[in-house]
Each structure stands twice: as C-alpha cells, then as structure tokens.
PDB file of C-alpha atoms in Angstrom:
ATOM      1  CA  MET Z  29     -75.160  12.043   0.336  1.00 59.00           C
ATOM      2  CA  SER Z  30     -77.363   8.995   0.751  1.00 69.00           C
ATOM      3  CA  SER Z  31     -79.086   8.154   4.015  1.00 79.00           C
ATOM      4  CA  PHE Z  32     -78.843   4.422   3.218  1.00 81.00           C
ATOM      5  CA  ASP Z  33     -77.590   2.503   6.238  1.00 87.00           C
ATOM      6  CA  PRO Z  34     -76.745  -1.182   5.651  1.00 86.00           C
ATOM      7  CA  GLN Z  35     -76.655  -1.719   9.432  1.00 88.00           C
ATOM      8  CA  ALA Z  36     -80.425  -1.144   9.450  1.00 87.00           C
ATOM      9  CA  PHE Z  37     -80.843  -4.601   7.872  1.00 86.00           C
ATOM     10  CA  LEU Z  38     -79.744  -6.189  11.130  1.00 90.00           C
ATOM     11  CA  GLY Z  39     -83.045  -5.113  12.687  1.00 87.00           C
ATOM     12  CA  ALA Z  40     -85.244  -5.816   9.661  1.00 88.00           C
ATOM     13  CA  ALA Z  41     -87.973  -8.300  10.563  1.00 91.00           C
ATOM     14  CA  LEU Z  42     -89.380 -10.777   8.059  1.00 90.00           C
ATOM     15  CA  ASP Z  43     -92.955 -10.108   7.023  1.00 93.00           C
ATOM     16  CA  LYS Z  44     -93.129 -13.540   5.367  1.00 94.00           C
ATOM     17  CA  PRO Z  45     -90.783 -16.555   5.099  1.00 94.00           C
ATOM     18  CA  LEU Z  46     -87.944 -16.389   2.603  1.00 91.00           C
ATOM     19  CA  VAL Z  47     -88.545 -18.791  -0.289  1.00 89.00           C
ATOM     20  CA  LYS Z  48     -86.111 -20.286  -2.784  1.00 90.00           C
ATOM     21  CA  ARG Z  49     -86.858 -19.494  -6.416  1.00 92.00           C
ATOM     22  CA  PRO Z  50     -87.862 -22.516  -8.528  1.00 94.00           C
ATOM     23  CA  PRO Z  51     -84.892 -23.578 -10.688  1.00 94.00           C
ATOM     24  CA  LEU Z  52     -84.538 -23.081 -14.402  1.00 96.00           C
ATOM     25  CA  ALA Z  53     -85.122 -26.252 -16.397  1.00 96.00           C
ATOM     26  CA  ALA Z  54     -81.927 -28.281 -16.793  1.00 96.00           C
ATOM     27  CA  GLY Z  55     -80.601 -29.246 -20.214  1.00 96.00           C
ATOM     28  CA  VAL Z  56     -82.212 -26.258 -21.928  1.00 95.00           C
ATOM     29  CA  VAL Z  57     -80.120 -23.869 -24.042  1.00 96.00           C
ATOM     30  CA  TYR Z  58     -80.728 -20.272 -22.875  1.00 98.00           C
ATOM     31  CA  SER Z  59     -79.683 -16.909 -24.310  1.00 98.00           C
ATOM     32  CA  ALA Z  60     -77.441 -15.061 -21.873  1.00 98.00           C
ATOM     33  CA  ILE Z  61     -75.525 -11.790 -21.681  1.00 98.00           C
ATOM     34  CA  ILE Z  62     -72.155 -11.819 -19.915  1.00 98.00           C
ATOM     35  CA  GLY Z  63     -71.911  -9.184 -17.178  1.00 98.00           C
ATOM     36  CA  ALA Z  64     -68.868  -7.409 -15.742  1.00 97.00           C
ATOM     37  CA  LEU Z  65     -66.243  -9.910 -14.630  1.00 97.00           C
ATOM     38  CA  LYS Z  66     -64.841  -9.939 -11.113  1.00 97.00           C
ATOM     39  CA  VAL Z  67     -61.453 -11.377 -10.233  1.00 96.00           C
ATOM     40  CA  ARG Z  68     -60.732 -13.530  -7.188  1.00 96.00           C
ATOM     41  CA  SER Z  69     -57.350 -14.848  -6.153  1.00 93.00           C
ATOM     42  CA  GLY Z  70     -55.844 -16.736  -3.306  1.00 92.00           C
ATOM     43  CA  THR Z  71     -53.404 -19.364  -2.174  1.00 89.00           C
ATOM     44  CA  SER Z  72     -53.916 -23.051  -1.544  1.00 89.00           C
ATOM     45  CA  VAL Z  73     -51.517 -25.839  -0.651  1.00 90.00           C
ATOM     46  CA  GLY Z  74     -50.406 -28.032  -3.552  1.00 84.00           C
ATOM     47  CA  LYS Z  75     -49.920 -31.797  -3.417  1.00 89.00           C
ATOM     48  CA  ASP Z  76     -46.231 -31.158  -2.813  1.00 91.00           C
ATOM     49  CA  GLY Z  77     -47.031 -29.051   0.274  1.00 91.00           C
ATOM     50  CA  GLN Z  78     -45.944 -25.837  -1.436  1.00 88.00           C
ATOM     51  CA  PRO Z  79     -48.176 -22.773  -1.754  1.00 87.00           C
ATOM     52  CA  ARG Z  80     -50.127 -22.670  -4.988  1.00 84.00           C
ATOM     53  CA  TYR Z  81     -51.523 -19.357  -6.178  1.00 87.00           C
ATOM     54  CA  TRP Z  82     -54.805 -19.289  -8.055  1.00 89.00           C
ATOM     55  CA  VAL Z  83     -56.891 -16.783  -9.992  1.00 93.00           C
ATOM     56  CA  ALA Z  84     -60.550 -17.093 -10.970  1.00 96.00           C
ATOM     57  CA  PHE Z  85     -62.917 -14.931 -12.986  1.00 96.00           C
ATOM     58  CA  ASP Z  86     -66.517 -14.780 -11.789  1.00 97.00           C
ATOM     59  CA  MET Z  87     -68.778 -14.198 -14.800  1.00 97.00           C
ATOM     60  CA  PRO Z  88     -72.367 -13.210 -14.135  1.00 98.00           C
ATOM     61  CA  LEU Z  89     -74.658 -14.434 -16.901  1.00 98.00           C
ATOM     62  CA  GLU Z  90     -78.021 -12.693 -17.284  1.00 98.00           C
ATOM     63  CA  ILE Z  91     -80.209 -15.479 -18.607  1.00 98.00           C
ATOM     64  CA  ASP Z  92     -83.394 -14.765 -20.545  1.00 97.00           C
ATOM     65  CA  VAL Z  93     -86.074 -17.052 -19.136  1.00 97.00           C
ATOM     66  CA  PRO Z  94     -88.264 -18.385 -21.970  1.00 96.00           C
ATOM     67  CA  SER Z  95     -91.928 -17.364 -21.767  1.00 95.00           C
ATOM     68  CA  ASP Z  96     -93.005 -20.973 -21.130  1.00 94.00           C
ATOM     69  CA  GLN Z  97     -90.874 -21.021 -17.922  1.00 95.00           C
ATOM     70  CA  GLN Z  98     -91.532 -17.496 -16.618  1.00 95.00           C
ATOM     71  CA  ALA Z  99     -94.661 -18.433 -14.661  1.00 94.00           C
ATOM     72  CA  THR Z 100     -92.815 -21.289 -12.915  1.00 94.00           C
ATOM     73  CA  VAL Z 101     -89.556 -19.412 -12.327  1.00 94.00           C
ATOM     74  CA  GLY Z 102     -91.399 -16.212 -11.426  1.00 92.00           C
ATOM     75  CA  GLN Z 103     -89.210 -13.747 -13.295  1.00 95.00           C
ATOM     76  CA  PRO Z 104     -88.154 -12.933 -16.877  1.00 97.00           C
ATOM     77  CA  LYS Z 105     -84.391 -12.930 -16.196  1.00 97.00           C
ATOM     78  CA  VAL Z 106     -82.122 -14.885 -13.867  1.00 97.00           C
ATOM     79  CA  ILE Z 107     -78.485 -14.136 -13.094  1.00 97.00           C
ATOM     80  CA  LEU Z 108     -76.215 -17.149 -12.593  1.00 97.00           C
ATOM     81  CA  THR Z 109     -72.502 -16.729 -11.942  1.00 97.00           C
ATOM     82  CA  ASP Z 110     -70.008 -19.050 -13.603  1.00 97.00           C
ATOM     83  CA  SER Z 111     -66.507 -19.190 -12.089  1.00 96.00           C
ATOM     84  CA  VAL Z 112     -63.579 -19.864 -14.391  1.00 95.00           C
ATOM     85  CA  PHE Z 113     -60.156 -20.651 -12.951  1.00 94.00           C
ATOM     86  CA  VAL Z 114     -57.265 -19.503 -15.100  1.00 93.00           C
ATOM     87  CA  ASP Z 115     -53.760 -20.902 -15.295  1.00 91.00           C
ATOM     88  CA  THR Z 116     -50.880 -18.622 -14.395  1.00 88.00           C
ATOM     89  CA  THR Z 117     -47.223 -18.560 -15.310  1.00 87.00           C
ATOM     90  CA  PRO Z 118     -44.478 -18.748 -12.658  1.00 83.00           C
ATOM     91  CA  SER Z 119     -44.092 -14.969 -13.021  1.00 86.00           C
ATOM     92  CA  GLY Z 120     -47.800 -14.441 -12.267  1.00 82.00           C
ATOM     93  CA  GLY Z 121     -49.108 -13.748 -15.783  1.00 87.00           C
ATOM     94  CA  LEU Z 122     -51.965 -15.403 -17.626  1.00 88.00           C
ATOM     95  CA  ASP Z 123     -50.765 -18.735 -19.066  1.00 91.00           C
ATOM     96  CA  MET Z 124     -51.684 -18.735 -22.748  1.00 90.00           C
ATOM     97  CA  ALA Z 125     -49.808 -21.898 -23.728  1.00 92.00           C
ATOM     98  CA  PRO Z 126     -51.773 -24.490 -25.752  1.00 93.00           C
ATOM     99  CA  GLY Z 127     -54.209 -26.378 -23.530  1.00 93.00           C
ATOM    100  CA  ARG Z 128     -53.991 -23.887 -20.666  1.00 93.00           C
ATOM    101  CA  THR Z 129     -56.722 -21.574 -19.328  1.00 93.00           C
ATOM    102  CA  ARG Z 130     -59.408 -23.683 -21.021  1.00 94.00           C
ATOM    103  CA  GLY Z 131     -62.411 -22.120 -19.269  1.00 94.00           C
ATOM    104  CA  LEU Z 132     -61.530 -18.634 -20.485  1.00 95.00           C
ATOM    105  CA  ARG Z 133     -60.884 -20.011 -23.985  1.00 95.00           C
ATOM    106  CA  ARG Z 134     -64.408 -21.467 -24.057  1.00 96.00           C
ATOM    107  CA  TYR Z 135     -65.848 -18.006 -23.402  1.00 97.00           C
ATOM    108  CA  TYR Z 136     -63.559 -16.405 -25.984  1.00 97.00           C
ATOM    109  CA  ASP Z 137     -64.619 -19.038 -28.547  1.00 97.00           C
ATOM    110  CA  ALA Z 138     -68.331 -18.580 -27.751  1.00 98.00           C
ATOM    111  CA  THR Z 139     -68.030 -14.827 -28.328  1.00 98.00           C
ATOM    112  CA  SER Z 140     -65.666 -14.987 -31.340  1.00 97.00           C
ATOM    113  CA  LEU Z 141     -63.106 -13.025 -29.299  1.00 97.00           C
ATOM    114  CA  ASN Z 142     -60.333 -15.661 -29.262  1.00 96.00           C
ATOM    115  CA  LYS Z 143     -57.834 -13.443 -31.047  1.00 95.00           C
ATOM    116  CA  PRO Z 144     -54.831 -11.267 -30.227  1.00 95.00           C
ATOM    117  CA  GLY Z 145     -55.596  -8.087 -28.304  1.00 95.00           C
ATOM    118  CA  THR Z 146     -58.669  -9.452 -26.513  1.00 95.00           C
ATOM    119  CA  THR Z 147     -58.829  -9.014 -22.736  1.00 94.00           C
ATOM    120  CA  PRO Z 148     -61.266 -10.623 -20.308  1.00 95.00           C
ATOM    121  CA  ASN Z 149     -62.989  -7.221 -19.992  1.00 96.00           C
ATOM    122  CA  HIS Z 150     -64.104  -7.532 -23.632  1.00 97.00           C
ATOM    123  CA  LEU Z 151     -66.445 -10.378 -22.619  1.00 98.00           C
ATOM    124  CA  ALA Z 152     -68.870  -8.088 -20.745  1.00 98.00           C
ATOM    125  CA  GLY Z 153     -71.989  -7.402 -22.787  1.00 98.00           C
ATOM    126  CA  GLN Z 154     -71.452 -10.329 -25.178  1.00 98.00           C
ATOM    127  CA  LEU Z 155     -74.361 -12.626 -26.059  1.00 98.00           C
ATOM    128  CA  ILE Z 156     -73.865 -16.392 -25.705  1.00 98.00           C
ATOM    129  CA  LYS Z 157     -75.962 -19.530 -25.358  1.00 98.00           C
ATOM    130  CA  ALA Z 158     -75.696 -21.332 -22.008  1.00 98.00           C
ATOM    131  CA  THR Z 159     -76.989 -24.721 -20.882  1.00 98.00           C
ATOM    132  CA  VAL Z 160     -77.911 -25.137 -17.221  1.00 97.00           C
ATOM    133  CA  LYS Z 161     -77.497 -28.271 -15.118  1.00 97.00           C
ATOM    134  CA  HIS Z 162     -78.639 -29.064 -11.580  1.00 96.00           C
ATOM    135  CA  GLU Z 163     -76.472 -30.199  -8.700  1.00 95.00           C
ATOM    136  CA  VAL Z 164     -77.920 -31.442  -5.421  1.00 94.00           C
ATOM    137  CA  ALA Z 165     -76.612 -29.661  -2.320  1.00 91.00           C
ATOM    138  CA  LYS Z 166     -74.126 -31.752  -0.363  1.00 93.00           C
ATOM    139  CA  ASP Z 167     -75.565 -30.604   2.976  1.00 93.00           C
ATOM    140  CA  GLY Z 168     -78.454 -33.099   2.828  1.00 89.00           C
ATOM    141  CA  SER Z 169     -81.105 -30.397   2.334  1.00 89.00           C
ATOM    142  CA  GLY Z 170     -82.050 -31.692  -1.120  1.00 87.00           C
ATOM    143  CA  ASP Z 171     -81.754 -28.156  -2.528  1.00 90.00           C
ATOM    144  CA  LEU Z 172     -80.889 -27.909  -6.209  1.00 91.00           C
ATOM    145  CA  TYR Z 173     -78.182 -25.549  -7.366  1.00 93.00           C
ATOM    146  CA  GLU Z 174     -78.156 -24.282 -10.929  1.00 95.00           C
ATOM    147  CA  ARG Z 175     -74.779 -24.407 -12.639  1.00 96.00           C
ATOM    148  CA  ILE Z 176     -73.615 -23.471 -16.100  1.00 97.00           C
ATOM    149  CA  ASP Z 177     -72.936 -26.749 -17.875  1.00 97.00           C
ATOM    150  CA  GLN Z 178     -72.040 -25.649 -21.412  1.00 96.00           C
ATOM    151  CA  ILE Z 179     -71.648 -22.440 -23.364  1.00 97.00           C
ATOM    152  CA  GLN Z 180     -71.684 -21.878 -27.105  1.00 97.00           C
ATOM    153  CA  LYS Z 181     -72.007 -19.168 -29.730  1.00 97.00           C
ATOM    154  CA  ALA Z 182     -75.325 -17.362 -29.886  1.00 94.00           C
TER     155      ALA Z 182
END
C-alpha cells in the first residue's frame, strides 16, 4: 500500500515560480508515437434546441523533439494531446458512412490501419508524422498553445 497522499499537494509551497515551457517550432514535421486513447462524451444543445450527443477521442502524441530544438524546448520529448470528435449513428454507434468521422479516418490513414477489423485501440503505439501550429490564447495573455495541425504517414 502506497503512502502517497494527493491532498498533501494542497500545502505544497513553491520553491520557485512556475514557468511555461517554450513552444515547439510551428510548421515543422515531427515524429510522434500515439499513446493510449481516452474517450470523452457528453451532450450539447443542437441548433434545433434538441440534445445532441457527442463523442471524442483524446490522443496523446509523444513528439520527438529534434536535437536542434532540445536546448530551447528543454526536453527531448513533448506530449501534445489531439482531440478527435467522431460522428455517431442515431443508435449510438460509430458512424462509418462515407465522409463521416473524418478525424479518426486521418489517423487510420496515417497508420495504414484504415481497414476492416481495426479499432481505435489499435492506434496506440503507432508511429506518425505530426505538424504543429500555434494558436494565441483568447484570454489576452498572449500565451501560445501548440496544436496538432496535420498528421501523415511516418
């Protein structure tokens, strides 16, 4: 049995200010490994006022930071999470009709897994190439957020 107590963090004092990590360079194609997917779901209100159910996969991507950026970024690997919303059928299943669930299809295409029998769980551990873009925070802070812009086969 572990003696770890997460409540202890409430009394943990800073010994130095917290600092944001410098961002990865935008527009660069990085090698990345897809981590274990997590599923989120919820309900929103559609334009017609009716409840609309949604499902999203959160895909952590472990990005290899090139040696020429490691000194600036301060670490050899960075994990960015890409969220992919999937389309569902009226009965609650994954909508696999042509043109639907495009974000998941992009990942299947980038990993050569877009074939019968593949499940989202098969994506974990797959190598892809990912391009990062920057978005400026909307809160006026000027902070940059790194987002996955494009993915492709490794």
